[in-house]
C-alpha cells in the first residue's frame, strides 16, 4: 500500500507540485506585500487580488484551450468556429443572470442544454464536410452567431456592439468581494476538467479519436462509426468551452462581442500551438504563456506589443517545432546517450575539450 | 440528346439550388430600376475583381504548396502602401533604391560563398561560430549605416508632413518637391562600402548556416559576378542622378507614375513572397499546421511595421490623371468621351459611373484572369504547377526542381495580392485594416468556387462581390417582399453575413465548392 502510494506521488510529482504551488500562490504573493495569510483569506491584500485575477483569466483560457485541443489536437477536426462555443456560454450566463434573474444552478442547466445543442449543430454538418471545408463551414456558423450577437434587434439582451454589461453576480462568488473563493472555484473546475480529459484521452473512446486524427479511413475500416466518436469529442469540448465562457462572464461581468469573433478562435489555436498540439499539458502551458506574454508585453511595450508578440510566435514556430511541451516531450523521450552527446557539443562550443577532461579524471 | 437527363439527374441538387437562387435573385432584382441594377452590377464586378486578385494568389499557393497563407491580406495592404509611396513620394522611392540594390548585391554571389564555405573546416568550434561571426557584425554594420543614411521621408508626429497631408496635396495637384535628404558628416563612399560589406557578410553567414547548400558543387566563373557588379553599378548610378530623377518623376504625367507605382508594388510583392517562402515557410512543409501560426504571426508583424512606417490614420491615394478629371465635358456621355476628356465619371441612364472603380478595376481583373490562365495552360511552368496541384510527389519524382517552382508560385501569388492592393488604394483608400476584410472575402470566394480551382476562384470572387454590393444597395432601397407589402431593409452587418451564408449553403450542398475537384 505504501509503495503504491509513494509511486503515485513520484509519478505525478510535477503535477502535484504545480497544484500545490497554485493553491499557495495567493498567500505567498500576499506575504510579499506583508499581508498575513488571514488578510489574504479575507480578500484584503491588493497585490494578491491582482495576481489572483490574472490567474483566474489564465485558468479560464486554459479550460478553453483544453476544449480546443480535444477536437483539434486529439480528434483532428480543424474548427474555425470554436469561439462560438465559448461565447454561447458567456452570453447565456450573462443574459440568464441579468435579464431573467435566474440563479446559478438554473443558469448552469440551461448552459448544458445549449452546449449540447450547439455540439449537435456542428454534428449535423460533420458528416458532409471534411478538413478545411469543415473549418470554413464552422467559421460560417460562428460568424452568423457573431453577427446575431452584434445585431441591433437583440440589443436589449446582448448589448449589440457595446457588449453585455451590468451583470450582477451572486455575492458568494462575486469577483469583487469574494475573489479568493472564485480563484479556488476556477482552479477546482480546471483540475476536474483536466482529470476528465486525461481519462477521456486514455480511454478506448479517446484512443479511437486519436485513430481518427491519424487516419479516418482506417478507423472506419476497423469498424468504428467515426461520426459518433467525433460527436462525443465535440459534445465534451462544447460543454467545457461553455463552462469556460460562463466563468469568463462571472469574472469579468462584461461580455464583449469580440469573444465571438474569429480572432478568439485564433487565440485558442495559438495557445495550443505554443504549448504543443495534442498534449493536455501543452494546452495549459500555452494558455499561461499566451496570457502572461500578452500582459507583460502590453504593460512594458504598450503599442508595439503585437509586433513583439508576432515575432515571438514566428520564433516559436521556427525553433520549437512541436510547441513547448511537445518539443520537450520529444527531447525527453530520446535516449540518454543522445542527451549526453548534446552536452558534449555544448561544452565543445564553449571551448572545453571533453576527451582531455575525461582522461584527466 | 440522351445525355442531358443523365447530367440533370447527377447534378440535381446543384440545379435546384441554382434555380432557387435565380428565382430569389429575379424577385429581388425586379424591385430595382434598370439604372440601379447596372451600376450595382458594375460595383459588384469591381469588388469581385479586387477579391479575385487576392483569391487567385491564395488559391495558387494553397493548391500547390498546401499553405493557407493567412498573411495574404497583410501583403495586399503592404502592396497598397508601397504603391502609395512611389506615387505620392517618388523622392523616398528614389532614395531607397540605392541602399536596396547594395543590400541585395551580396546575395547574388551565391556560388562564391558556397566555394568559400567548402574551404572552411567542416567540423569543430570554428565551424559553429563562424556563421555568427559573419552575420552579427553584418547586421550591426547594416543597421549602423542605414541609421545615418539619408532617405527623404514623412513624419508621423508633424501633421504638416504626415502622409495624410502629402496625399491631400497630391490630390490637389500641388506636387511640391520636399527638401531632399543629404548626407550629414559621413561620406557616401563609407556608407556604400558599409552596405556592400554588410550584405556580403550576411550572405556568407547564411550560406554557412545551411549545411545542405555547402555540399552542392559550386562553380565560379566571371558570369556570376555580372549581376553583382550590375546591381552595385545600378545603385551608384541612381545615386548620382538622384536629384534629376526625383524632379523628373515629380514632373511626370501621373498616368505613367501610376504605372511605375503598380510595377514597383508588384515587384516588391514578388520579392517579399520569394523571401518569405525561401526562408520561413520552407522549413515548415513537414509540419503543415504550424504554417497557420507562422503566417498569423507574420500578419501581425506586417501590420505593426506598416503602422510604424506609415502611421495609423487612414489616407487616400489620388487617382491618376486619366480617371481624375472633373472639368469641361464631365461627366461624359459615353465611355469614349470620358476617356478623351479624362473624366472621373460618366453618365449612364441618369446614373453616374466612376470610371476608375467600375470600369478600370474590373478590366484589370479580367486581364489578370486571362494572363494567369494562359500562364497555367500554355506554358511549361503552368504545366508543372497544374501537375503539382494534382500530385506533388510525382512531379518531384520526375526530376523537376519543385522547390524553385514553389518559390515562384509563392512570389506570383503575393505579387497578385500586391497588385490588388495598389489598385484598390485609389478607390477605397489606405488603412491598417484593409487587408483583413479582403482576406475573409477571398477565403469565402475560394470556398464557394472550390479551394484549388483557378476558375473557381474567379466565379467565387464574382459571386461574393455581387452579393455584397446588391445587399448594400438593398440596404438603401429596401426589398419589397411579395404578397405582404413589407419592405425589408438589410442592415449593414448583413453584408458579411450574406456572403458567409452563401458559403455555408454551397458547402453543405457541394462540399468541394462549385468547381472543386472531387475527392
CSV table of C-alpha atoms in Angstrom, one decimal, chain A residues 72 78 80 124-125 128-130 132-133 136-137 139-141 143-144 147 150-153 262 266 269-270 272-277 303-314 316-323 345 348-351, chain B residues 62 68 70 124-125 128-129 279-281 283-284 286-287 289-298 300-302 304-305 307 312 440 443-444 446-447 451 491-498 500-501 503-504 507-513 519:
chain,number,residue,atom,x,y,z
A,72,UNK,CA,-8.3,19.7,-32.9
A,78,UNK,CA,-10.0,21.8,-37.6
A,80,UNK,CA,-12.7,27.9,-37.1
A,124,UNK,CA,-25.1,18.0,-38.4
A,125,UNK,CA,-22.5,19.4,-40.8
A,128,UNK,CA,-21.0,16.3,-45.0
A,129,UNK,CA,-17.7,18.2,-45.0
A,130,UNK,CA,-14.2,17.3,-44.1
A,132,UNK,CA,-10.5,22.6,-44.5
A,133,UNK,CA,-14.1,22.7,-45.7
A,136,UNK,CA,-14.8,27.1,-43.3
A,137,UNK,CA,-18.4,25.9,-42.5
A,139,UNK,CA,-16.3,29.6,-39.4
A,140,UNK,CA,-19.6,30.5,-41.2
A,141,UNK,CA,-21.7,29.2,-38.4
A,143,UNK,CA,-19.8,34.3,-37.9
A,144,UNK,CA,-23.5,34.1,-38.1
A,147,UNK,CA,-23.5,38.8,-36.3
A,150,UNK,CA,-23.9,42.2,-32.7
A,151,UNK,CA,-27.3,43.0,-34.3
A,152,UNK,CA,-29.5,45.8,-33.0
A,153,UNK,CA,-32.6,43.7,-32.9
A,262,UNK,CA,-12.7,34.6,-35.5
A,266,UNK,CA,-7.3,32.1,-33.4
A,269,UNK,CA,-5.3,27.9,-31.9
A,270,UNK,CA,-2.3,29.9,-30.8
A,272,UNK,CA,-2.3,25.1,-28.2
A,273,UNK,CA,0.3,25.7,-30.9
A,274,UNK,CA,2.5,27.4,-28.4
A,275,UNK,CA,2.1,24.6,-25.9
A,276,UNK,CA,2.1,21.7,-28.3
A,277,UNK,CA,-0.8,20.3,-30.3
A,303,UNK,CA,1.6,50.0,-28.6
A,304,UNK,CA,4.2,47.8,-30.2
A,305,UNK,CA,3.3,44.7,-28.2
A,306,UNK,CA,1.7,42.9,-31.0
A,307,UNK,CA,4.8,43.3,-33.1
A,308,UNK,CA,6.9,41.5,-30.5
A,309,UNK,CA,4.1,39.0,-29.9
A,310,UNK,CA,4.1,38.2,-33.6
A,311,UNK,CA,7.9,37.9,-33.7
A,312,UNK,CA,7.8,35.5,-30.7
A,313,UNK,CA,5.2,33.3,-32.4
A,314,UNK,CA,7.4,33.1,-35.5
A,316,UNK,CA,8.5,29.5,-31.5
A,317,UNK,CA,7.4,28.0,-34.8
A,318,UNK,CA,10.9,28.0,-36.2
A,319,UNK,CA,12.8,26.9,-33.1
A,320,UNK,CA,10.3,24.9,-31.1
A,321,UNK,CA,8.9,22.7,-33.8
A,322,UNK,CA,6.2,21.0,-31.8
A,323,UNK,CA,5.3,23.6,-29.3
A,345,UNK,CA,28.5,19.5,-28.2
A,348,UNK,CA,32.8,22.0,-27.1
A,349,UNK,CA,31.1,25.1,-28.3
A,350,UNK,CA,32.4,27.0,-25.2
A,351,UNK,CA,35.8,25.5,-25.8
B,62,UNK,CA,-2.9,26.6,-51.4
B,68,UNK,CA,-3.0,28.6,-46.0
B,70,UNK,CA,-3.2,33.9,-43.7
B,124,UNK,CA,34.9,21.9,-34.8
B,125,UNK,CA,34.4,25.1,-32.9
B,128,UNK,CA,29.9,26.6,-35.4
B,129,UNK,CA,31.0,30.1,-34.5
B,279,UNK,CA,13.4,31.5,-45.5
B,280,UNK,CA,10.3,31.0,-43.3
B,281,UNK,CA,7.8,28.7,-45.0
B,283,UNK,CA,11.2,24.6,-43.2
B,284,UNK,CA,7.5,24.1,-42.3
B,286,UNK,CA,6.7,18.9,-42.8
B,287,UNK,CA,4.5,20.5,-40.1
B,289,UNK,CA,-0.5,23.2,-39.1
B,290,UNK,CA,2.3,25.4,-37.8
B,291,UNK,CA,2.2,27.3,-41.1
B,292,UNK,CA,-1.0,28.8,-39.8
B,293,UNK,CA,0.7,30.1,-36.7
B,294,UNK,CA,3.6,31.4,-38.7
B,295,UNK,CA,1.5,33.3,-41.2
B,296,UNK,CA,-0.6,34.7,-38.5
B,297,UNK,CA,2.5,35.9,-36.7
B,298,UNK,CA,3.8,37.4,-39.9
B,300,UNK,CA,0.7,40.7,-37.0
B,301,UNK,CA,4.3,41.8,-37.7
B,302,UNK,CA,3.4,43.2,-41.1
B,304,UNK,CA,2.8,46.7,-37.0
B,305,UNK,CA,5.6,47.5,-39.5
B,307,UNK,CA,1.8,51.2,-38.6
B,312,UNK,CA,-2.3,54.7,-38.1
B,440,UNK,CA,-12.0,37.0,-45.4
B,443,UNK,CA,-11.5,32.8,-48.3
B,444,UNK,CA,-15.2,32.8,-48.8
B,446,UNK,CA,-12.4,30.3,-52.6
B,447,UNK,CA,-14.7,28.1,-50.5
B,451,UNK,CA,-10.4,25.7,-53.0
B,491,UNK,CA,-28.8,46.3,-42.0
B,492,UNK,CA,-25.0,46.8,-42.6
B,493,UNK,CA,-24.0,43.7,-40.5
B,494,UNK,CA,-25.9,41.6,-43.0
B,495,UNK,CA,-23.4,42.3,-45.7
B,496,UNK,CA,-20.7,39.9,-44.4
B,497,UNK,CA,-23.5,37.6,-43.1
B,498,UNK,CA,-24.9,37.2,-46.6
B,500,UNK,CA,-21.0,33.7,-45.3
B,501,UNK,CA,-24.4,32.2,-45.5
B,503,UNK,CA,-20.7,29.9,-48.5
B,504,UNK,CA,-22.3,27.7,-45.9
B,507,UNK,CA,-20.5,24.0,-49.0
B,508,UNK,CA,-23.3,21.9,-47.4
B,509,UNK,CA,-24.6,21.0,-50.8
B,510,UNK,CA,-21.3,20.7,-52.6
B,511,UNK,CA,-18.6,20.0,-50.1
B,512,UNK,CA,-15.9,20.7,-52.7
B,513,UNK,CA,-17.3,24.0,-53.9
B,519,UNK,CA,-12.1,13.6,-53.7
